[in-house]
Amino acid sequence: MTIEHAQVFASFNAKRLKGAEVAKTFVAPDYFATIAQRNHCTLVGPRGSGKTTLLRMLSQSALEAWTHPNADSDYIKYIDYSSVFIPNDFRFREELRSIELSPLTPQEAALFLRATFNTHVFQCFVEALSEKVATPTGKEHRLFRRTTISRETQMSIARSLITLFQLPDSTPSTINGVRLALSHRKLLIRSLFGALLFKSVKERAEALSATDYLHIPLLEALSTMIASLDEPLDAPEEIWCLLLDELELMPASLLNELLDSLRGYSDNRILIKVSLSPAFPNITGLSDALKAIASHDYEEIMLWYPDRVKSHDFTERLWESFANLNQLPVRNAHEVFEHSFTEAVRYKDRRVYRQKGFYANIFEAAMELDPSFKRYIATHNIDINALEELDDNRRAAVVRKIAPLVPLRLFYRTADDAGDPTLRSRKRPLIFSGKEMLFSSCDGNPRWFIGLMNKLIERRNPNGTVDQEVQADVMYTFAQRYLFKLKTEPLLHMTEGNMPSMSLQALIVDIAKYMHRRLVLDAFSANPTSTFQVDGDIKQSVARLIESGVAEGALVYLPKEIYGDPLILDNVLGKTFRITHRFAPLFGLSMRNDRSVTLSTILRAGRTSASDETELDMLKLF
């Protein structure tokens, strides 16, 4: 692997990369063709799920650099528009929030919010235009919707933009000159905002009314600019797509105002594709607003995988790309990591069902340790020495359903001196090793997957394999580090009245310990408790923690499609969730979506004590 490729894969965060760099390691999920089509759409997913990457891949530089063999036939043929990527990050959010929380009147603050955001969009549009008319470097894999224009044409375009955006007459008559002038405009808006903080209401009103460029309407200006480009670019009726990243970082007042303007908008030459977190309680009507614009279809795309089975194909493609770019000596994942101990049921080898075979031995050991499992086997008339003789339907209904659970109970269950079941502590969970466990633990999150694989290949053997002990250690530490992050992230703490602050970490621990005890100590069930529902007995502060957990990816939202659950959560009440599989090795959890319990039941069973949190803080994370 080249150093260039190594650095790109080590970053695994599209915010830090240019479009061409994103394309080098991009693995298209099944729904990318839908995203690429001429439609309005919303990409909904937690951090690390690929929202920014997917939007950036629609930009010109990314599409020109993408070397996927089927890129043209499967994807690019659908993209008959030019795109404008509009980033949003925490720094820009804090800039907007400082305006929103200032002592200015709500109307004055709203004007500065609009002007700041609109200028940001205008600058991004001009940057995309500059890329569209730039001379190719010769390094492009293909050219995508480029236009060659003369110097005189560029000057003509620049002069029209200078007029439209009310830029100084001294602005150079080049597209780059317009871009720089808009960047300077941002500074002027910020300076004016700071100066007016110390002015009287009358002085502020006079200054704001005299500053015309604060009042340029976003959508009307974009429509005017798009129409003005038809002739000089020789591209009549060209459609432009605004790629608005991470809408949840925008102030609610600004976003609601934007949505209000979209509802009455009718320019079918503008597409809007947005990305946001699933937990979005302060915003309502996003879907309705995007459905209402122009004549294009609207799609909502779920970027997370409630069921790990559905993430398998995408994770396999991630591994293939990772192994090839890293030039691994062994690239078959099963050869590198072997199979997972709990996943023998997925093998195509029928010998695991034979008398005295893998499952006969596992079930026999479980029956000796666990009377409830012995009763389960008897109740369901299962002959553990004749599993191979069962027909496929019977084997699927009985054996395959319980097969992954039995090794987990054996691994974590023991008996005290009185013979009563108790938990066994495991600091090296070898049961959480093997390809299936490794891949499933990331919940289809590409950022997590790349991070985990980087850690694993650092410790591979000379022959390219990774020992099971190493896998278990890496997975355990990978989960520990994430849990520690949830403790230290200030945005994920809530305080209610005079009660001590409860961190998201503490909530995760409470839920995980409850699920672990139900899985290991309860009477054996083929459908153990592994998910939870937020009920009406939950305090508002805990509901906010659930929203934070979903945004982080620490909690996974399980929408019930049959009931029409929305992808965007404006209220967690009545919704079902589970802990991310990334925590399974740390707490000894199954990687399945089984029976649900109310969250209030879990919390009544015992909250994480101060001593428990101290113990968590002392985890050896490094």
mmCIF file of N, CA and C in Angstrom, residues 132-241:
data_model
loop_
_atom_site.group_PDB
_atom_site.id
_atom_site.type_symbol
_atom_site.label_atom_id
_atom_site.label_comp_id
_atom_site.label_asym_id
_atom_site.label_seq_id
_atom_site.Cartn_x
_atom_site.Cartn_y
_atom_site.Cartn_z
ATOM 1 N N LYS A 132 -15.888 23.128 -11.559
ATOM 2 C CA LYS A 132 -16.571 22.709 -12.786
ATOM 3 C C LYS A 132 -15.901 23.271 -14.038
ATOM 4 N N VAL A 133 -15.365 24.474 -13.943
ATOM 5 C CA VAL A 133 -14.776 25.124 -15.125
ATOM 6 C C VAL A 133 -13.253 25.056 -15.126
ATOM 7 N N ALA A 134 -12.670 24.384 -14.135
ATOM 8 C CA ALA A 134 -11.209 24.316 -14.039
ATOM 9 C C ALA A 134 -10.637 23.437 -15.144
ATOM 10 N N THR A 135 -9.405 23.713 -15.533
ATOM 11 C CA THR A 135 -8.705 22.901 -16.531
ATOM 12 C C THR A 135 -8.321 21.569 -15.912
ATOM 13 N N PRO A 136 -8.643 20.434 -16.533
ATOM 14 C CA PRO A 136 -8.280 19.124 -15.976
ATOM 15 C C PRO A 136 -6.778 19.000 -15.759
ATOM 16 N N THR A 137 -6.403 18.266 -14.717
ATOM 17 C CA THR A 137 -4.977 18.070 -14.409
ATOM 18 C C THR A 137 -4.377 16.888 -15.149
ATOM 19 N N GLY A 138 -5.224 16.011 -15.678
ATOM 20 C CA GLY A 138 -4.735 14.807 -16.317
ATOM 21 C C GLY A 138 -4.693 13.616 -15.378
ATOM 22 N N LYS A 139 -4.927 13.844 -14.086
ATOM 23 C CA LYS A 139 -4.915 12.759 -13.110
ATOM 24 C C LYS A 139 -6.308 12.170 -12.893
ATOM 25 N N GLU A 140 -7.318 12.756 -13.509
ATOM 26 C CA GLU A 140 -8.688 12.292 -13.307
ATOM 27 C C GLU A 140 -8.897 10.912 -13.947
ATOM 28 N N HIS A 141 -9.668 10.073 -13.277
ATOM 29 C CA HIS A 141 -10.013 8.775 -13.843
ATOM 30 C C HIS A 141 -11.041 8.932 -14.959
ATOM 31 N N ARG A 142 -11.861 9.962 -14.839
ATOM 32 C CA ARG A 142 -12.843 10.339 -15.854
ATOM 33 C C ARG A 142 -13.152 11.815 -15.641
ATOM 34 N N LEU A 143 -13.728 12.473 -16.612
ATOM 35 C CA LEU A 143 -14.196 13.840 -16.438
ATOM 36 C C LEU A 143 -15.700 13.806 -16.237
ATOM 37 N N PHE A 144 -16.180 14.578 -15.265
ATOM 38 C CA PHE A 144 -17.600 14.550 -14.938
ATOM 39 C C PHE A 144 -18.173 15.963 -14.993
ATOM 40 N N ARG A 145 -19.032 16.201 -15.978
ATOM 41 C CA ARG A 145 -19.805 17.443 -16.116
ATOM 42 C C ARG A 145 -18.933 18.698 -16.055
ATOM 43 N N ARG A 146 -17.742 18.603 -16.596
ATOM 44 C CA ARG A 146 -16.879 19.786 -16.687
ATOM 45 C C ARG A 146 -17.270 20.616 -17.898
ATOM 46 N N THR A 147 -16.927 21.880 -17.823
ATOM 47 C CA THR A 147 -17.201 22.794 -18.921
ATOM 48 C C THR A 147 -15.967 23.657 -19.159
ATOM 49 N N THR A 148 -15.564 23.749 -20.406
ATOM 50 C CA THR A 148 -14.433 24.604 -20.759
ATOM 51 C C THR A 148 -14.960 25.968 -21.182
ATOM 52 N N ILE A 149 -14.464 27.023 -20.531
ATOM 53 C CA ILE A 149 -14.905 28.378 -20.870
ATOM 54 C C ILE A 149 -13.688 29.268 -21.080
ATOM 55 N N SER A 150 -13.908 30.334 -21.830
ATOM 56 C CA SER A 150 -12.825 31.285 -22.099
ATOM 57 C C SER A 150 -12.627 32.205 -20.895
ATOM 58 N N ARG A 151 -11.511 32.930 -20.928
ATOM 59 C CA ARG A 151 -11.231 33.890 -19.859
ATOM 60 C C ARG A 151 -12.295 34.981 -19.835
ATOM 61 N N GLU A 152 -12.745 35.404 -21.005
ATOM 62 C CA GLU A 152 -13.771 36.439 -21.083
ATOM 63 C C GLU A 152 -15.089 35.947 -20.478
ATOM 64 N N THR A 153 -15.424 34.675 -20.732
ATOM 65 C CA THR A 153 -16.654 34.118 -20.166
ATOM 66 C C THR A 153 -16.572 34.042 -18.644
ATOM 67 N N GLN A 154 -15.407 33.637 -18.164
ATOM 68 C CA GLN A 154 -15.234 33.580 -16.707
ATOM 69 C C GLN A 154 -15.383 34.972 -16.091
ATOM 70 N N MET A 155 -14.843 35.975 -16.742
ATOM 71 C CA MET A 155 -14.961 37.344 -16.236
ATOM 72 C C MET A 155 -16.428 37.784 -16.243
ATOM 73 N N SER A 156 -17.156 37.386 -17.283
ATOM 74 C CA SER A 156 -18.568 37.737 -17.360
ATOM 75 C C SER A 156 -19.364 37.087 -16.223
ATOM 76 N N ILE A 157 -19.082 35.804 -15.962
ATOM 77 C CA ILE A 157 -19.741 35.107 -14.851
ATOM 78 C C ILE A 157 -19.408 35.790 -13.535
ATOM 79 N N ALA A 158 -18.141 36.105 -13.335
ATOM 80 C CA ALA A 158 -17.701 36.725 -12.079
ATOM 81 C C ALA A 158 -18.396 38.065 -11.860
ATOM 82 N N ARG A 159 -18.518 38.863 -12.923
ATOM 83 C CA ARG A 159 -19.154 40.183 -12.768
ATOM 84 C C ARG A 159 -20.624 40.043 -12.379
ATOM 85 N N SER A 160 -21.302 39.039 -12.941
ATOM 86 C CA SER A 160 -22.711 38.844 -12.584
ATOM 87 C C SER A 160 -22.850 38.382 -11.136
ATOM 88 N N LEU A 161 -21.907 37.578 -10.676
ATOM 89 C CA LEU A 161 -21.947 37.122 -9.286
ATOM 90 C C LEU A 161 -21.607 38.250 -8.317
ATOM 91 N N ILE A 162 -20.682 39.105 -8.712
ATOM 92 C CA ILE A 162 -20.338 40.256 -7.881
ATOM 93 C C ILE A 162 -21.565 41.134 -7.674
ATOM 94 N N THR A 163 -22.335 41.308 -8.733
ATOM 95 C CA THR A 163 -23.565 42.102 -8.628
ATOM 96 C C THR A 163 -24.601 41.386 -7.773
ATOM 97 N N LEU A 164 -24.787 40.084 -8.025
ATOM 98 C CA LEU A 164 -25.799 39.319 -7.302
ATOM 99 C C LEU A 164 -25.534 39.315 -5.800
ATOM 100 N N PHE A 165 -24.282 39.125 -5.417
ATOM 101 C CA PHE A 165 -23.930 39.013 -3.995
ATOM 102 C C PHE A 165 -23.567 40.362 -3.371
ATOM 103 N N GLN A 166 -23.693 41.426 -4.151
ATOM 104 C CA GLN A 166 -23.422 42.770 -3.656
ATOM 105 C C GLN A 166 -22.007 42.874 -3.073
ATOM 106 N N LEU A 167 -21.053 42.354 -3.838
ATOM 107 C CA LEU A 167 -19.650 42.406 -3.431
ATOM 108 C C LEU A 167 -19.036 43.733 -3.873
ATOM 109 N N PRO A 168 -17.920 44.135 -3.273
ATOM 110 C CA PRO A 168 -17.296 45.408 -3.648
ATOM 111 C C PRO A 168 -16.915 45.455 -5.127
ATOM 112 N N ASP A 169 -16.973 46.629 -5.712
ATOM 113 C CA ASP A 169 -16.596 46.788 -7.124
ATOM 114 C C ASP A 169 -15.137 46.417 -7.355
ATOM 115 N N SER A 170 -14.330 46.470 -6.294
ATOM 116 C CA SER A 170 -12.907 46.149 -6.417
ATOM 117 C C SER A 170 -12.630 44.655 -6.473
ATOM 118 N N THR A 171 -13.675 43.831 -6.335
ATOM 119 C CA THR A 171 -13.494 42.383 -6.379
ATOM 120 C C THR A 171 -12.963 41.954 -7.744
ATOM 121 N N PRO A 172 -11.875 41.169 -7.803
ATOM 122 C CA PRO A 172 -11.340 40.705 -9.091
ATOM 123 C C PRO A 172 -12.402 39.956 -9.894
ATOM 124 N N SER A 173 -12.419 40.177 -11.180
ATOM 125 C CA SER A 173 -13.431 39.557 -12.051
ATOM 126 C C SER A 173 -13.023 38.146 -12.445
ATOM 127 N N THR A 174 -12.834 37.324 -11.443
ATOM 128 C CA THR A 174 -12.569 35.893 -11.643
ATOM 129 C C THR A 174 -13.441 35.122 -10.661
ATOM 130 N N ILE A 175 -13.684 33.863 -10.964
ATOM 131 C CA ILE A 175 -14.501 33.059 -10.053
ATOM 132 C C ILE A 175 -13.791 32.890 -8.717
ATOM 133 N N ASN A 176 -12.480 32.710 -8.744
ATOM 134 C CA ASN A 176 -11.727 32.608 -7.498
ATOM 135 C C ASN A 176 -11.780 33.921 -6.715
ATOM 136 N N GLY A 177 -11.790 35.044 -7.435
ATOM 137 C CA GLY A 177 -11.908 36.336 -6.777
ATOM 138 C C GLY A 177 -13.225 36.467 -6.045
ATOM 139 N N VAL A 178 -14.299 35.958 -6.643
ATOM 140 C CA VAL A 178 -15.615 35.969 -5.991
ATOM 141 C C VAL A 178 -15.592 35.090 -4.746
ATOM 142 N N ARG A 179 -14.960 33.938 -4.872
ATOM 143 C CA ARG A 179 -14.884 33.023 -3.708
ATOM 144 C C ARG A 179 -14.165 33.687 -2.539
ATOM 145 N N LEU A 180 -13.042 34.339 -2.823
ATOM 146 C CA LEU A 180 -12.281 35.009 -1.762
ATOM 147 C C LEU A 180 -13.075 36.174 -1.174
ATOM 148 N N ALA A 181 -13.814 36.862 -2.015
ATOM 149 C CA ALA A 181 -14.612 37.997 -1.532
ATOM 150 C C ALA A 181 -15.725 37.513 -0.602
ATOM 151 N N LEU A 182 -16.305 36.359 -0.912
ATOM 152 C CA LEU A 182 -17.332 35.799 -0.029
ATOM 153 C C LEU A 182 -16.734 35.344 1.299
ATOM 154 N N SER A 183 -15.509 34.823 1.249
ATOM 155 C CA SER A 183 -14.823 34.465 2.480
ATOM 156 C C SER A 183 -14.588 35.705 3.349
ATOM 157 N N HIS A 184 -14.209 36.797 2.696
ATOM 158 C CA HIS A 184 -14.026 38.057 3.415
ATOM 159 C C HIS A 184 -15.366 38.577 3.939
ATOM 160 N N ARG A 185 -16.436 38.312 3.203
ATOM 161 C CA ARG A 185 -17.772 38.723 3.636
ATOM 162 C C ARG A 185 -18.115 38.078 4.988
ATOM 163 N N LYS A 186 -17.723 36.831 5.165
ATOM 164 C CA LYS A 186 -17.967 36.155 6.441
ATOM 165 C C LYS A 186 -17.315 36.917 7.594
ATOM 166 N N LEU A 187 -16.091 37.387 7.363
ATOM 167 C CA LEU A 187 -15.395 38.146 8.402
ATOM 168 C C LEU A 187 -16.097 39.468 8.684
ATOM 169 N N LEU A 188 -16.595 40.103 7.641
ATOM 170 C CA LEU A 188 -17.297 41.369 7.829
ATOM 171 C C LEU A 188 -18.572 41.172 8.648
ATOM 172 N N ILE A 189 -19.293 40.093 8.366
ATOM 173 C CA ILE A 189 -20.509 39.816 9.121
ATOM 174 C C ILE A 189 -20.176 39.572 10.587
ATOM 175 N N ARG A 190 -19.111 38.818 10.815
ATOM 176 C CA ARG A 190 -18.710 38.545 12.190
ATOM 177 C C ARG A 190 -18.276 39.827 12.905
ATOM 178 N N SER A 191 -17.548 40.675 12.202
ATOM 179 C CA SER A 191 -17.088 41.933 12.802
ATOM 180 C C SER A 191 -18.268 42.848 13.116
ATOM 181 N N LEU A 192 -19.229 42.924 12.188
ATOM 182 C CA LEU A 192 -20.406 43.754 12.418
ATOM 183 C C LEU A 192 -21.200 43.234 13.613
ATOM 184 N N PHE A 193 -21.336 41.922 13.701
ATOM 185 C CA PHE A 193 -22.038 41.315 14.841
ATOM 186 C C PHE A 193 -21.372 41.719 16.156
ATOM 187 N N GLY A 194 -20.051 41.615 16.216
ATOM 188 C CA GLY A 194 -19.347 41.980 17.434
ATOM 189 C C GLY A 194 -19.487 43.448 17.789
ATOM 190 N N ALA A 195 -19.452 44.293 16.768
ATOM 191 C CA ALA A 195 -19.546 45.735 17.020
ATOM 192 C C ALA A 195 -20.929 46.124 17.531
ATOM 193 N N LEU A 196 -21.965 45.488 17.016
ATOM 194 C CA LEU A 196 -23.318 45.863 17.395
ATOM 195 C C LEU A 196 -23.702 45.406 18.801
ATOM 196 N N LEU A 197 -22.931 44.507 19.372
ATOM 197 C CA LEU A 197 -23.218 44.077 20.739
ATOM 198 C C LEU A 197 -23.136 45.232 21.730
ATOM 199 N N PHE A 198 -22.394 46.269 21.350
ATOM 200 C CA PHE A 198 -22.179 47.400 22.265
ATOM 201 C C PHE A 198 -22.951 48.650 21.831
ATOM 202 N N LYS A 199 -23.895 48.453 20.895
ATOM 203 C CA LYS A 199 -24.664 49.592 20.395
ATOM 204 C C LYS A 199 -26.077 49.576 20.980
ATOM 205 N N SER A 200 -26.724 50.714 20.907
ATOM 206 C CA SER A 200 -28.108 50.815 21.348
ATOM 207 C C SER A 200 -29.029 50.161 20.326
ATOM 208 N N VAL A 201 -30.269 49.951 20.725
ATOM 209 C CA VAL A 201 -31.247 49.340 19.831
ATOM 210 C C VAL A 201 -31.410 50.176 18.573
ATOM 211 N N LYS A 202 -31.476 51.496 18.729
ATOM 212 C CA LYS A 202 -31.638 52.379 17.578
ATOM 213 C C LYS A 202 -30.435 52.294 16.649
ATOM 214 N N GLU A 203 -29.231 52.319 17.234
ATOM 215 C CA GLU A 203 -28.015 52.250 16.413
ATOM 216 C C GLU A 203 -27.922 50.911 15.684
ATOM 217 N N ARG A 204 -28.322 49.858 16.344
ATOM 218 C CA ARG A 204 -28.293 48.539 15.696
ATOM 219 C C ARG A 204 -29.264 48.501 14.519
ATOM 220 N N ALA A 205 -30.458 49.042 14.729
ATOM 221 C CA ALA A 205 -31.462 49.031 13.668
ATOM 222 C C ALA A 205 -30.983 49.798 12.446
ATOM 223 N N GLU A 206 -30.360 50.949 12.670
ATOM 224 C CA GLU A 206 -29.842 51.751 11.559
ATOM 225 C C GLU A 206 -28.741 51.013 10.810
ATOM 226 N N ALA A 207 -27.832 50.387 11.563
ATOM 227 C CA ALA A 207 -26.720 49.676 10.922
ATOM 228 C C ALA A 207 -27.212 48.483 10.106
ATOM 229 N N LEU A 208 -28.165 47.741 10.656
ATOM 230 C CA LEU A 208 -28.662 46.551 9.971
ATOM 231 C C LEU A 208 -29.445 46.901 8.716
ATOM 232 N N SER A 209 -30.226 47.962 8.782
ATOM 233 C CA SER A 209 -31.000 48.349 7.606
ATOM 234 C C SER A 209 -30.108 48.904 6.507
ATOM 235 N N ALA A 210 -28.951 49.449 6.888
ATOM 236 C CA ALA A 210 -28.043 50.038 5.909
ATOM 237 C C ALA A 210 -27.100 49.009 5.279
ATOM 238 N N THR A 211 -27.066 47.786 5.829
ATOM 239 C CA THR A 211 -26.154 46.743 5.327
ATOM 240 C C THR A 211 -26.950 45.794 4.444
ATOM 241 N N ASP A 212 -27.009 46.112 3.161
ATOM 242 C CA ASP A 212 -27.894 45.389 2.244
ATOM 243 C C ASP A 212 -27.552 43.907 2.107
ATOM 244 N N TYR A 213 -26.245 43.583 2.153
ATOM 245 C CA TYR A 213 -25.877 42.197 1.870
ATOM 246 C C TYR A 213 -26.347 41.228 2.962
ATOM 247 N N LEU A 214 -26.778 41.740 4.109
ATOM 248 C CA LEU A 214 -27.329 40.864 5.145
ATOM 249 C C LEU A 214 -28.693 40.306 4.756
ATOM 250 N N HIS A 215 -29.324 40.922 3.779
ATOM 251 C CA HIS A 215 -30.714 40.599 3.461
ATOM 252 C C HIS A 215 -30.860 39.801 2.163
ATOM 253 N N ILE A 216 -29.770 39.278 1.614
ATOM 254 C CA ILE A 216 -29.860 38.505 0.367
ATOM 255 C C ILE A 216 -30.558 37.177 0.643
ATOM 256 N N PRO A 217 -31.695 36.888 0.019
ATOM 257 C CA PRO A 217 -32.420 35.631 0.285
ATOM 258 C C PRO A 217 -31.698 34.445 -0.351
ATOM 259 N N LEU A 218 -31.619 33.357 0.380
ATOM 260 C CA LEU A 218 -30.830 32.206 -0.059
ATOM 261 C C LEU A 218 -31.363 31.565 -1.342
ATOM 262 N N LEU A 219 -32.561 31.053 -1.303
ATOM 263 C CA LEU A 219 -33.067 30.259 -2.428
ATOM 264 C C LEU A 219 -33.264 31.105 -3.687
ATOM 265 N N GLU A 220 -33.746 32.334 -3.512
ATOM 266 C CA GLU A 220 -33.937 33.213 -4.667
ATOM 267 C C GLU A 220 -32.590 33.546 -5.316
ATOM 268 N N ALA A 221 -31.573 33.778 -4.500
ATOM 269 C CA ALA A 221 -30.242 34.071 -5.053
ATOM 270 C C ALA A 221 -29.671 32.867 -5.786
ATOM 271 N N LEU A 222 -29.871 31.675 -5.222
ATOM 272 C CA LEU A 222 -29.378 30.465 -5.889
ATOM 273 C C LEU A 222 -30.086 30.253 -7.221
ATOM 274 N N SER A 223 -31.394 30.453 -7.256
ATOM 275 C CA SER A 223 -32.133 30.294 -8.514
ATOM 276 C C SER A 223 -31.639 31.279 -9.565
ATOM 277 N N THR A 224 -31.409 32.522 -9.144
ATOM 278 C CA THR A 224 -30.909 33.540 -10.075
ATOM 279 C C THR A 224 -29.536 33.150 -10.603
ATOM 280 N N MET A 225 -28.669 32.683 -9.719
ATOM 281 C CA MET A 225 -27.324 32.298 -10.145
ATOM 282 C C MET A 225 -27.371 31.122 -11.106
ATOM 283 N N ILE A 226 -28.186 30.111 -10.803
ATOM 284 C CA ILE A 226 -28.272 28.938 -11.673
ATOM 285 C C ILE A 226 -28.772 29.331 -13.067
ATOM 286 N N ALA A 227 -29.795 30.173 -13.103
ATOM 287 C CA ALA A 227 -30.319 30.611 -14.400
ATOM 288 C C ALA A 227 -29.291 31.417 -15.181
ATOM 289 N N SER A 228 -28.492 32.207 -14.476
ATOM 290 C CA SER A 228 -27.508 33.052 -15.156
ATOM 291 C C SER A 228 -26.355 32.241 -15.736
ATOM 292 N N LEU A 229 -26.188 30.995 -15.285
ATOM 293 C CA LEU A 229 -25.075 30.168 -15.760
ATOM 294 C C LEU A 229 -25.422 29.369 -17.015
ATOM 295 N N ASP A 230 -26.700 29.329 -17.391
ATOM 296 C CA ASP A 230 -27.110 28.505 -18.531
ATOM 297 C C ASP A 230 -26.305 28.807 -19.789
ATOM 298 N N GLU A 231 -26.291 30.074 -20.190
ATOM 299 C CA GLU A 231 -25.642 30.443 -21.445
ATOM 300 C C GLU A 231 -24.119 30.374 -21.371
ATOM 301 N N PRO A 232 -23.476 30.974 -20.359
ATOM 302 C CA PRO A 232 -22.012 30.931 -20.345
ATOM 303 C C PRO A 232 -21.442 29.524 -20.204
ATOM 304 N N LEU A 233 -22.156 28.630 -19.534
ATOM 305 C CA LEU A 233 -21.658 27.254 -19.388
ATOM 306 C C LEU A 233 -22.158 26.344 -20.500
ATOM 307 N N ASP A 234 -23.013 26.895 -21.372
ATOM 308 C CA ASP A 234 -23.598 26.109 -22.451
ATOM 309 C C ASP A 234 -24.263 24.846 -21.879
ATOM 310 N N ALA A 235 -24.986 25.043 -20.771
ATOM 311 C CA ALA A 235 -25.641 23.921 -20.096
ATOM 312 C C ALA A 235 -27.053 24.338 -19.710
ATOM 313 N N PRO A 236 -27.934 24.487 -20.689
ATOM 314 C CA PRO A 236 -29.304 24.920 -20.382
ATOM 315 C C PRO A 236 -30.018 23.909 -19.493
ATOM 316 N N GLU A 237 -30.751 24.429 -18.544
ATOM 317 C CA GLU A 237 -31.540 23.607 -17.621
ATOM 318 C C GLU A 237 -30.687 22.676 -16.762
ATOM 319 N N GLU A 238 -29.423 23.053 -16.528
ATOM 320 C CA GLU A 238 -28.572 22.257 -15.627
ATOM 321 C C GLU A 238 -29.180 22.241 -14.227
ATOM 322 N N ILE A 239 -29.218 21.046 -13.628
ATOM 323 C CA ILE A 239 -29.731 20.891 -12.263
ATOM 324 C C ILE A 239 -28.560 20.900 -11.291
ATOM 325 N N TRP A 240 -28.754 21.590 -10.175
ATOM 326 C CA TRP A 240 -27.720 21.662 -9.137
ATOM 327 C C TRP A 240 -28.265 21.056 -7.853
ATOM 328 N N CYS A 241 -27.429 20.280 -7.203
ATOM 329 C CA CYS A 241 -27.824 19.588 -5.981
ATOM 330 C C CYS A 241 -27.053 20.149 -4.794
#
